[in-house]
Short mmCIF file of C-alpha atoms and ligand atoms in Angstrom, two decimals:
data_model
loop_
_atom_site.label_atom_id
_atom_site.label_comp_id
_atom_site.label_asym_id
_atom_site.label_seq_id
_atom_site.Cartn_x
_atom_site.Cartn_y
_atom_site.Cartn_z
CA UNK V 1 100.32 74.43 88.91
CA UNK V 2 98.64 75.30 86.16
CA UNK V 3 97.46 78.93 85.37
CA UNK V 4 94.80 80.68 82.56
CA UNK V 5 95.16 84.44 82.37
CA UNK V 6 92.77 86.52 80.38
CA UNK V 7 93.54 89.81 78.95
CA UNK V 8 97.26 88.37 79.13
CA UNK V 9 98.52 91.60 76.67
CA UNK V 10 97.08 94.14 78.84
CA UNK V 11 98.99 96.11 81.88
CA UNK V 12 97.78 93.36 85.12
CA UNK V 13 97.64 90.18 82.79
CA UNK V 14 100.97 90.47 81.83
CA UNK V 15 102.71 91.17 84.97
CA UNK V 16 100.84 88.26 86.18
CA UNK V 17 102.08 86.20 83.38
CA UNK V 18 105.66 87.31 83.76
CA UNK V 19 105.14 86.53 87.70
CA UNK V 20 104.06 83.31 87.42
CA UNK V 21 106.77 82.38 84.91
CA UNK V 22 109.71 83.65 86.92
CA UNK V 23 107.98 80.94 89.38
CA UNK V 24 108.40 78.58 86.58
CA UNK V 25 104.28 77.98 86.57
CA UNK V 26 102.75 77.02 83.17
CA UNK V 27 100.43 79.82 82.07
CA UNK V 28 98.05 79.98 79.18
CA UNK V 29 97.39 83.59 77.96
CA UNK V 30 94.30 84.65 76.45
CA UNK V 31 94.19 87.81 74.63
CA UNK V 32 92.39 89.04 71.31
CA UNK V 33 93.92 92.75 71.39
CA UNK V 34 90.52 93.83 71.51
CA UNK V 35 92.49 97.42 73.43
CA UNK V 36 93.62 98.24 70.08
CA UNK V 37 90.33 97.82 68.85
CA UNK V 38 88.85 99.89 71.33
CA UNK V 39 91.27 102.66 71.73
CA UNK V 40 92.63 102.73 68.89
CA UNK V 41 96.55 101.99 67.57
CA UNK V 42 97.81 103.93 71.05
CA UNK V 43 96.02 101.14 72.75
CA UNK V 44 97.60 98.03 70.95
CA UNK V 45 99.00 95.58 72.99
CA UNK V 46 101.48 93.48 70.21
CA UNK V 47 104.44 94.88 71.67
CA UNK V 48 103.53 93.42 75.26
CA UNK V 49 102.50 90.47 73.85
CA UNK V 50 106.02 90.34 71.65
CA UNK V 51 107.30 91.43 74.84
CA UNK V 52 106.12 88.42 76.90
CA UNK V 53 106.97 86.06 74.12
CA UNK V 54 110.77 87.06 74.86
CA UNK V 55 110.83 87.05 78.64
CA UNK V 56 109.08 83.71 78.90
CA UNK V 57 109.44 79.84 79.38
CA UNK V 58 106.34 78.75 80.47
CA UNK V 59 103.64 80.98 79.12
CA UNK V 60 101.43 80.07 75.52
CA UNK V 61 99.10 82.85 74.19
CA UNK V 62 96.11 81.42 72.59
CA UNK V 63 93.95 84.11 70.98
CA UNK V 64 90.58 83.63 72.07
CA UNK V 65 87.71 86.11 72.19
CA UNK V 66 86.18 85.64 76.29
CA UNK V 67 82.89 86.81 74.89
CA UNK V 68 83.11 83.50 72.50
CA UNK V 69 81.55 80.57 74.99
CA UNK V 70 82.32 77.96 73.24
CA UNK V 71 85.89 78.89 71.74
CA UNK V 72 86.24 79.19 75.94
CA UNK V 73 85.11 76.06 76.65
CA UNK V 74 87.24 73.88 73.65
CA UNK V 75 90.36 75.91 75.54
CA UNK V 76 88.98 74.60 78.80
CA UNK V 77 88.81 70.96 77.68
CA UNK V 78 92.34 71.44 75.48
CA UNK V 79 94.76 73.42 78.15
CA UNK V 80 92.93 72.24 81.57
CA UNK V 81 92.17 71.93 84.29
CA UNK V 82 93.98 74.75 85.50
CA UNK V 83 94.49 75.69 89.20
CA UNK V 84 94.71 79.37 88.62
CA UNK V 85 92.05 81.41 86.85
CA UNK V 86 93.08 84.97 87.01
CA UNK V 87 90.40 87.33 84.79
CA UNK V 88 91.66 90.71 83.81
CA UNK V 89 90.78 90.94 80.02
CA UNK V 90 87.97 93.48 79.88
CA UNK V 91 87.15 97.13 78.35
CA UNK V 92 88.39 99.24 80.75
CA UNK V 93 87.41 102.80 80.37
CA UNK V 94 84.90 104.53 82.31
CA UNK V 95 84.12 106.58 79.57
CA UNK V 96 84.42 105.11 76.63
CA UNK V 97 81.08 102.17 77.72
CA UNK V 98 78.63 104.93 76.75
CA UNK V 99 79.88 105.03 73.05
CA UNK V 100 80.04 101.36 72.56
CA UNK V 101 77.43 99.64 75.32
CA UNK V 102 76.69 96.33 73.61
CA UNK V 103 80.63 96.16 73.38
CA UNK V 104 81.50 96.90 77.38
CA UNK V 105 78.39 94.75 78.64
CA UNK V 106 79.02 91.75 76.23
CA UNK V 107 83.20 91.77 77.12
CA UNK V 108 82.44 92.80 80.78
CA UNK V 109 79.60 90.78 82.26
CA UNK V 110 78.61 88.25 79.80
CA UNK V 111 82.90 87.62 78.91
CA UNK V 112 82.98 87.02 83.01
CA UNK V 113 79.91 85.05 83.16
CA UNK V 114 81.17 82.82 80.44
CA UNK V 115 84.56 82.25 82.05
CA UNK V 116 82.81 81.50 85.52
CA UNK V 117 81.00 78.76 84.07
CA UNK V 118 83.72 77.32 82.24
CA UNK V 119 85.06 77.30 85.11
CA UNK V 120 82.62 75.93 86.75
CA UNK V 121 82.15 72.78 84.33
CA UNK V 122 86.11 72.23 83.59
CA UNK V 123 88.25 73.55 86.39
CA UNK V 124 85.79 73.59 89.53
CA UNK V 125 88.26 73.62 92.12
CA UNK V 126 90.12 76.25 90.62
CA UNK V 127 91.07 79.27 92.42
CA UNK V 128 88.98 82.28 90.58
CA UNK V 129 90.57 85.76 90.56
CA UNK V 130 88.36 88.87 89.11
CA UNK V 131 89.58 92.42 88.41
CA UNK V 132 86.79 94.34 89.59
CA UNK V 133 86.63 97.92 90.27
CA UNK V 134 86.18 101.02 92.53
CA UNK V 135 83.66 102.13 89.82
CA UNK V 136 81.16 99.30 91.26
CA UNK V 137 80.69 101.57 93.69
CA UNK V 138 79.64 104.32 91.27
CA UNK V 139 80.24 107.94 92.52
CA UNK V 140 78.92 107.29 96.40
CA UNK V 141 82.35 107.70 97.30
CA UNK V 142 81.57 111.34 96.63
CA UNK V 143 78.93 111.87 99.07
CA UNK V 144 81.92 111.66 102.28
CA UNK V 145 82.09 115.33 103.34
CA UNK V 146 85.42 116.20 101.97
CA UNK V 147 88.27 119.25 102.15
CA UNK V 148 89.90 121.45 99.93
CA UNK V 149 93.64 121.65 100.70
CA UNK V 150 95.60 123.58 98.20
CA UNK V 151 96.54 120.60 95.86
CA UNK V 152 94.48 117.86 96.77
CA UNK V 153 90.60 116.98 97.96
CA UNK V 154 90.93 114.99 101.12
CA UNK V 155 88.33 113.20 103.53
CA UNK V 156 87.21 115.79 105.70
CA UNK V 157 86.49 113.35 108.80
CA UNK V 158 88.87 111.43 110.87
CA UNK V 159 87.16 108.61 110.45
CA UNK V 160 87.36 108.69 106.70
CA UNK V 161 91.36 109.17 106.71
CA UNK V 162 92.08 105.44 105.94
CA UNK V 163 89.67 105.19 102.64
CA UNK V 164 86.80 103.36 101.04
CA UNK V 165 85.90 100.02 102.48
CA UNK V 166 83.56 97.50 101.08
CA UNK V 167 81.16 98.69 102.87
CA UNK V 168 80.25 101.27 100.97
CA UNK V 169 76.68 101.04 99.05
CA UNK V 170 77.09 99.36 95.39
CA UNK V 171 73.93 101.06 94.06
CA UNK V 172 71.80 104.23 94.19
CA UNK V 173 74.61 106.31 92.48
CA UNK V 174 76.05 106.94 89.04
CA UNK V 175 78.23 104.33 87.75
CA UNK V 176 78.63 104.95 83.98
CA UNK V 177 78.31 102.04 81.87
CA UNK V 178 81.14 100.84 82.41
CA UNK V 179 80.57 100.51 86.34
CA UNK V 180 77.22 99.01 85.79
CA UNK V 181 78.51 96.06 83.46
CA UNK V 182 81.97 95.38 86.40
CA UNK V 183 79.25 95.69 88.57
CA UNK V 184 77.55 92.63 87.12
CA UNK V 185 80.47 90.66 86.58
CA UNK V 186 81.51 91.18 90.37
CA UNK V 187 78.53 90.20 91.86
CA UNK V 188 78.22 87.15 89.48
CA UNK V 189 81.50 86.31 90.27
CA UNK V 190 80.29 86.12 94.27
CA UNK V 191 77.88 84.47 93.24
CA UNK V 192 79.74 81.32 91.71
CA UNK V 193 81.31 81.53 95.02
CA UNK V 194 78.54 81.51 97.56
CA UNK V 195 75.96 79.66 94.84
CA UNK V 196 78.41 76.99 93.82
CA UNK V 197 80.91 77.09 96.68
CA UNK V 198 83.76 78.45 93.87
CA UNK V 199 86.87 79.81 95.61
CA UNK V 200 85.93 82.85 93.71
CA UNK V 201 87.46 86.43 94.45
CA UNK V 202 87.11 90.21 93.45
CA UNK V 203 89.47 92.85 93.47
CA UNK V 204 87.96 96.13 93.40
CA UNK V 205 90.94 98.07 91.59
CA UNK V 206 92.02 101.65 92.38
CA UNK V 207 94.65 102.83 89.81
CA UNK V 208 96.31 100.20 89.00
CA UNK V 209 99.17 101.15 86.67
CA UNK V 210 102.88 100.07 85.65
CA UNK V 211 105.47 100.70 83.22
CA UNK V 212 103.52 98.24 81.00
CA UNK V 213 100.41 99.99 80.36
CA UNK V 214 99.43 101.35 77.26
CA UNK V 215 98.06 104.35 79.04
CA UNK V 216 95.21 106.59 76.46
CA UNK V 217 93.61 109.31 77.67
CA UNK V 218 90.60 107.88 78.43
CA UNK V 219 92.17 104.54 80.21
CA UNK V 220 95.66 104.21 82.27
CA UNK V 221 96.26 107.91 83.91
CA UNK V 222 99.93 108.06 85.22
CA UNK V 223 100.56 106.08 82.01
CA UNK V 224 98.95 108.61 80.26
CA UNK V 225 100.71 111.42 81.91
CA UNK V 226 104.31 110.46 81.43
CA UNK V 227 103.88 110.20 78.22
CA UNK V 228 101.98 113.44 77.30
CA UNK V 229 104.75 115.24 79.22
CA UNK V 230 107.17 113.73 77.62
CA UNK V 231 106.01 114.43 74.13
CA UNK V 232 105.26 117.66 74.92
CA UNK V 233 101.86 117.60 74.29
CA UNK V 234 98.71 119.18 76.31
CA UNK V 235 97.58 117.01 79.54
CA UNK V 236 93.49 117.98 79.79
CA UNK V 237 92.35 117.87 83.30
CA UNK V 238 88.74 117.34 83.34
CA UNK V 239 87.09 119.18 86.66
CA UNK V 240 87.27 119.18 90.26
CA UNK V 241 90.45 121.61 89.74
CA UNK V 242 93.06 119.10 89.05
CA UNK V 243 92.66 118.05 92.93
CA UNK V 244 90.95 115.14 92.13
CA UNK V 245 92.57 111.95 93.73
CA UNK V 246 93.82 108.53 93.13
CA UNK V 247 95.47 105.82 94.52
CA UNK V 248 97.97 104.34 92.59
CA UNK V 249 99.05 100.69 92.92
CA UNK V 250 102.02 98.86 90.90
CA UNK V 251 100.74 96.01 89.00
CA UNK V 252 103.62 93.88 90.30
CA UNK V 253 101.62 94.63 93.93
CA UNK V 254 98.71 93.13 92.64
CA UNK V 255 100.30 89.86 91.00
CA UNK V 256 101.85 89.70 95.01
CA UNK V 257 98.24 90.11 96.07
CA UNK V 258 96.88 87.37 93.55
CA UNK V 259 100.03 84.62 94.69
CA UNK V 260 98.58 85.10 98.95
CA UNK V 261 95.23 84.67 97.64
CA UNK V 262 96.13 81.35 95.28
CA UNK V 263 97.95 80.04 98.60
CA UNK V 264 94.62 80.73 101.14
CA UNK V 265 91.97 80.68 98.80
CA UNK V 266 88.17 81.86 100.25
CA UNK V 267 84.86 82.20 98.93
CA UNK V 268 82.94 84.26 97.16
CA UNK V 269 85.63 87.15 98.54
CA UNK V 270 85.49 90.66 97.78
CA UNK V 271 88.28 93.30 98.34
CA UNK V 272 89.55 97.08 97.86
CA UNK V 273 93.17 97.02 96.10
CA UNK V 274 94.64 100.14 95.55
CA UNK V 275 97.31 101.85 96.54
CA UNK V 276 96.00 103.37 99.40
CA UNK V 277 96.42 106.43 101.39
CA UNK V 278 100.57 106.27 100.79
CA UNK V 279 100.68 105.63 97.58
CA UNK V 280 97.62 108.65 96.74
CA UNK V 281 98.02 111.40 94.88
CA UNK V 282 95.75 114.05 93.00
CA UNK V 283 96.52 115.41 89.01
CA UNK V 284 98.38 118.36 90.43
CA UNK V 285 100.80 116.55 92.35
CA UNK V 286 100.98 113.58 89.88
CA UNK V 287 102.19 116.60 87.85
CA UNK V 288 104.55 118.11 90.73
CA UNK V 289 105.96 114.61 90.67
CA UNK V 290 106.75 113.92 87.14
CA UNK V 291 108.53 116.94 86.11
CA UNK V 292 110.48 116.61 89.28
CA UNK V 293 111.49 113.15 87.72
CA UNK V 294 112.36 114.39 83.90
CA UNK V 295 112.99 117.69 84.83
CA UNK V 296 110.31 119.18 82.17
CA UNK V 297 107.32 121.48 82.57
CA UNK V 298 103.99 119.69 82.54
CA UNK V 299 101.62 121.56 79.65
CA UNK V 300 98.29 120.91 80.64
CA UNK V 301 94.62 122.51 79.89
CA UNK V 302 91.72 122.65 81.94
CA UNK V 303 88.28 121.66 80.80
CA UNK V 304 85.94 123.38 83.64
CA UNK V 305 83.50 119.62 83.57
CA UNK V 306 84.07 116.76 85.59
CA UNK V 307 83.85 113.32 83.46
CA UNK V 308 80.63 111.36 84.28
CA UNK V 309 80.59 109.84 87.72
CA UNK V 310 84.18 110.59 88.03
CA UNK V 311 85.37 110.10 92.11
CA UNK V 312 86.50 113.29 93.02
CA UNK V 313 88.64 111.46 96.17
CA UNK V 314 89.25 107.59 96.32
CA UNK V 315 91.07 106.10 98.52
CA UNK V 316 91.41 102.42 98.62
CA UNK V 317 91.16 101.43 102.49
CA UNK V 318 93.70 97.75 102.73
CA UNK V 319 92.04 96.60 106.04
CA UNK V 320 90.31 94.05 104.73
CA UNK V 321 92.92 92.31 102.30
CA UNK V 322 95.49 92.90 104.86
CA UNK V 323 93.80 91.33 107.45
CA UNK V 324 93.13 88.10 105.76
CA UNK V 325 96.83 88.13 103.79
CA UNK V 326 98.58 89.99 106.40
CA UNK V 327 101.89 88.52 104.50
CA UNK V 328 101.07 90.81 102.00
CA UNK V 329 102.21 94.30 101.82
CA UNK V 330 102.62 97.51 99.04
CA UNK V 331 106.17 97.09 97.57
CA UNK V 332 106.45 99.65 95.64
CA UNK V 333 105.84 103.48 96.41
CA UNK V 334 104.13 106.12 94.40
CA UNK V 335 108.09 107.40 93.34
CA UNK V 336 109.27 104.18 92.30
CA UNK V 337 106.02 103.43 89.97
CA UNK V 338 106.56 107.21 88.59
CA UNK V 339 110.11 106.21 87.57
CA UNK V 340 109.50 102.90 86.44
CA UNK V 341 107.06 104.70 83.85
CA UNK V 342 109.08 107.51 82.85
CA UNK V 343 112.26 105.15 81.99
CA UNK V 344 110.13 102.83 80.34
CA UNK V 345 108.34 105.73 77.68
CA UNK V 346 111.86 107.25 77.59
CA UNK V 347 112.99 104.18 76.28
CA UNK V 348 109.63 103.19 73.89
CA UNK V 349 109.79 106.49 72.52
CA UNK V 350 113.17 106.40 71.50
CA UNK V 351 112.76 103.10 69.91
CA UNK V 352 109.53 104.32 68.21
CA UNK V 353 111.46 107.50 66.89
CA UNK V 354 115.00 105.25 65.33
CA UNK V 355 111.90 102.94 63.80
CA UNK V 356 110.16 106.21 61.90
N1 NAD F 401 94.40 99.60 85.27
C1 NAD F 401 93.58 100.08 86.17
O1 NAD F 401 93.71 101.21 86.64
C2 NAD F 401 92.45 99.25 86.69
C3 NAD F 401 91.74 99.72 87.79
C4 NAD F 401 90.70 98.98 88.30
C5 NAD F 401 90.36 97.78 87.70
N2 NAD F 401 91.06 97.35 86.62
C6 NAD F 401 90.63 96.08 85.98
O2 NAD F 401 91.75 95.23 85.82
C7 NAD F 401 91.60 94.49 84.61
C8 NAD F 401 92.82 94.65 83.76
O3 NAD F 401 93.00 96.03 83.46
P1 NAD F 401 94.23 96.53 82.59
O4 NAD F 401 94.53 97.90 83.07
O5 NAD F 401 95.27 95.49 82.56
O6 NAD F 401 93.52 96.66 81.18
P2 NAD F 401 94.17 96.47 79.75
O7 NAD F 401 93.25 97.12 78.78
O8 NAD F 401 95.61 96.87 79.76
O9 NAD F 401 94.11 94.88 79.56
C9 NAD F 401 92.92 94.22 79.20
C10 NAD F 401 93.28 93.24 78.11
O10 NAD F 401 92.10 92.51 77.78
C11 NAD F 401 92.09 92.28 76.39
N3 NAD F 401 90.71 92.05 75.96
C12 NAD F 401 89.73 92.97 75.87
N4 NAD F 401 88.61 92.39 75.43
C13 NAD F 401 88.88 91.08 75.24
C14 NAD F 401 88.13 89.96 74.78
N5 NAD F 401 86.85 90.12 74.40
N6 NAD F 401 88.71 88.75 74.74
C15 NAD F 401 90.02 88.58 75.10
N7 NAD F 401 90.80 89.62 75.51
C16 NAD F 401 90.23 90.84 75.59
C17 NAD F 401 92.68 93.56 75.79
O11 NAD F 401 93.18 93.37 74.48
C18 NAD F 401 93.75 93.92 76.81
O12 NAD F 401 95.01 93.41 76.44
C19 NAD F 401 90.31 94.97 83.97
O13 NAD F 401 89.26 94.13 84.32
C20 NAD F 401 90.09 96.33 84.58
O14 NAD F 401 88.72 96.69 84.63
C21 NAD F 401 92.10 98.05 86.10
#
């Protein structure tokens, strides 16, 4: 088998790539550390890619720009066919699109629509894997009545308890810029499927997070978190009181996901992937959490306005994934991604501070 990750630096391409190679798959990386470009030196991804380059057998990193067609297409025709396309390089943050548009579109939809049709021309019987994301369905997810408990927003109806299926209505609400260009990309990439009978496949991401993201504030929130607390710094909560919610999924759960898909590939597939209802949590008890784990007090400051479009609860409802993949299940709880990320920053920041 032969795989082609995109974004293979980032926090999901990399656990795939490190997946795949413990299975002893050949894997071409594509990565152009455009994260450090966007966010800034916080967000550079060298050291994962270093990272990768130690822990590997089977993995090459070619460093290739997905919004370059034709640098795609001489990979295509070099490294392929490949068996495995699995598309995660993109600009991530919700909030940063409206500062750099051209940048999130072009990367986003036009970087997906360029892979799909590479694709399409070198590997067509490839199975197609897009990271898509909850923010496709812009902030209708905020329309379910809901409940204040003390800590947390929560679905005030029954029915509701479960989560967000894909049923819920992709326009009509507020998506940011950043939702509008995923948006594109994930119904492009059903199209390929249904138009061109691609085994083509969404993922609609919750939080998906893991000692290997470069969390910023404005992209990678646990991430984020862990390492503002353990710096010492000032955690700003933007709105909804802090009791805004998340579901948080392990990125190793989602390279699980990926493998049942590659062996009972579909069509033109869309699904929810997050961590669901156990693995949610909101700010506040993120924060109850952490400084349970390091023992520290959480500093944080709250700014009284919610960010643009922001969900104020989402939870990922599994039904559908589970029920075609019922093989698959969450491996990992909320407690063991929390330590994962606070041994991992206790570790980069001590290497950071014998380096300075
Ligand atoms: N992490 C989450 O919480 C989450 C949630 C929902 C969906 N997703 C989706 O999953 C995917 C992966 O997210 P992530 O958290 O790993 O992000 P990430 O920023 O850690 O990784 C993305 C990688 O893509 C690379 N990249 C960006 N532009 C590129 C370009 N033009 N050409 C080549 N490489 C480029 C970046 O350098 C980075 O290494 C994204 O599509 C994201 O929208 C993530």
């Amino acid at each position: 088998m032969k795989a082609l990750v995109t974004g293979s630096s980032g926090l999901i391409g990399s656990e795939i790539v490190r997946f795949l190679d413990r299975r002893a798959e050949c894997v071409v990386g594509i990565d152009n550390n455009m994260r450090a470009d966007f966010f800034g030196p916080e967000g550079d991804t060298q050291w994962n890619l270093q990272r990768l380059r130690e822990v590997t057998r089977y993995f090459r990193h070619c460093d290739v720009d997905i919004r370059d067609r034709h640098g795609l297409v001489r990979l295509f025709t070099s490294e392929g066919p490949f068996d495995l396309i699995v598309h995660c390089a993109a600009q991530p943050s919700h909030d940063l699109a409206a500062s750099r548009p051209f940048d999130d579109f072009e990367v986003n939809a036009v970087g997906t629509l360029n892979l799909l049709e590479a694709t399409r021309q070198h590997s067509a019987d490839a199975v197609f894997v897009f990271m898509s994301t909850n923010k496709v369905y812009g902030d209708a997810p905020n329309e379910l009545p809901l409940k204040e408990l003390d800590r947390r927003w929560d679905y005030a109806r029954a029915a509701d308890y479960d989560g967000i299926t894909e049923q819920m209505r992709i326009d009509g609400s507020k998506h940011s810029l950043f939702g509008a260009s995923k948006l594109a990309a994930d119904v492009m990439t059903q199209e390929y499927g249904r138009y061109f009978g691609m085994k083509t496949h969404c993922l609609r991401g919750g939080c998906l997070t893991g000692p290997q993201h470069a969390g910023v504030e404005l992209h990678g929130f646990l991430s984020f978190l862990v390492r503002t607390q353990l710096l010492g710094k000032t955690y700003r909560v933007f709105g909804y009181k802090g009791k805004q919610v998340r579901d948080n999924m392990h990125s190793y759960d989602v390279a699980r996901a990926v493998e049942a898909i590659y062996q009972n590939p579909r069509c033109g597939e869309v699904y929810n992937l997050g961590g669901g209802r156990k693995n949610s949590c909101s700010i506040l008890e993120a924060f109850d959490r952490v400084e349970e784990l390091t023992g520290k007090k959480m500093d944080y400051e709250y700014v009284d306005r919610n960010r643009e479009g922001d969900h104020i609860c989402y939870i990922s409802n599994l039904t559908r994934f589970k029920s075609h993949y019922p093989q698959w299940d969450m491996s990992k709880s909320l407690d063991d991604i929390l330590r994962e990320i606070v041994d991992t920053w206790n570790l980069r920041l001590a290497t950071e501070a014998t380096r300075s």
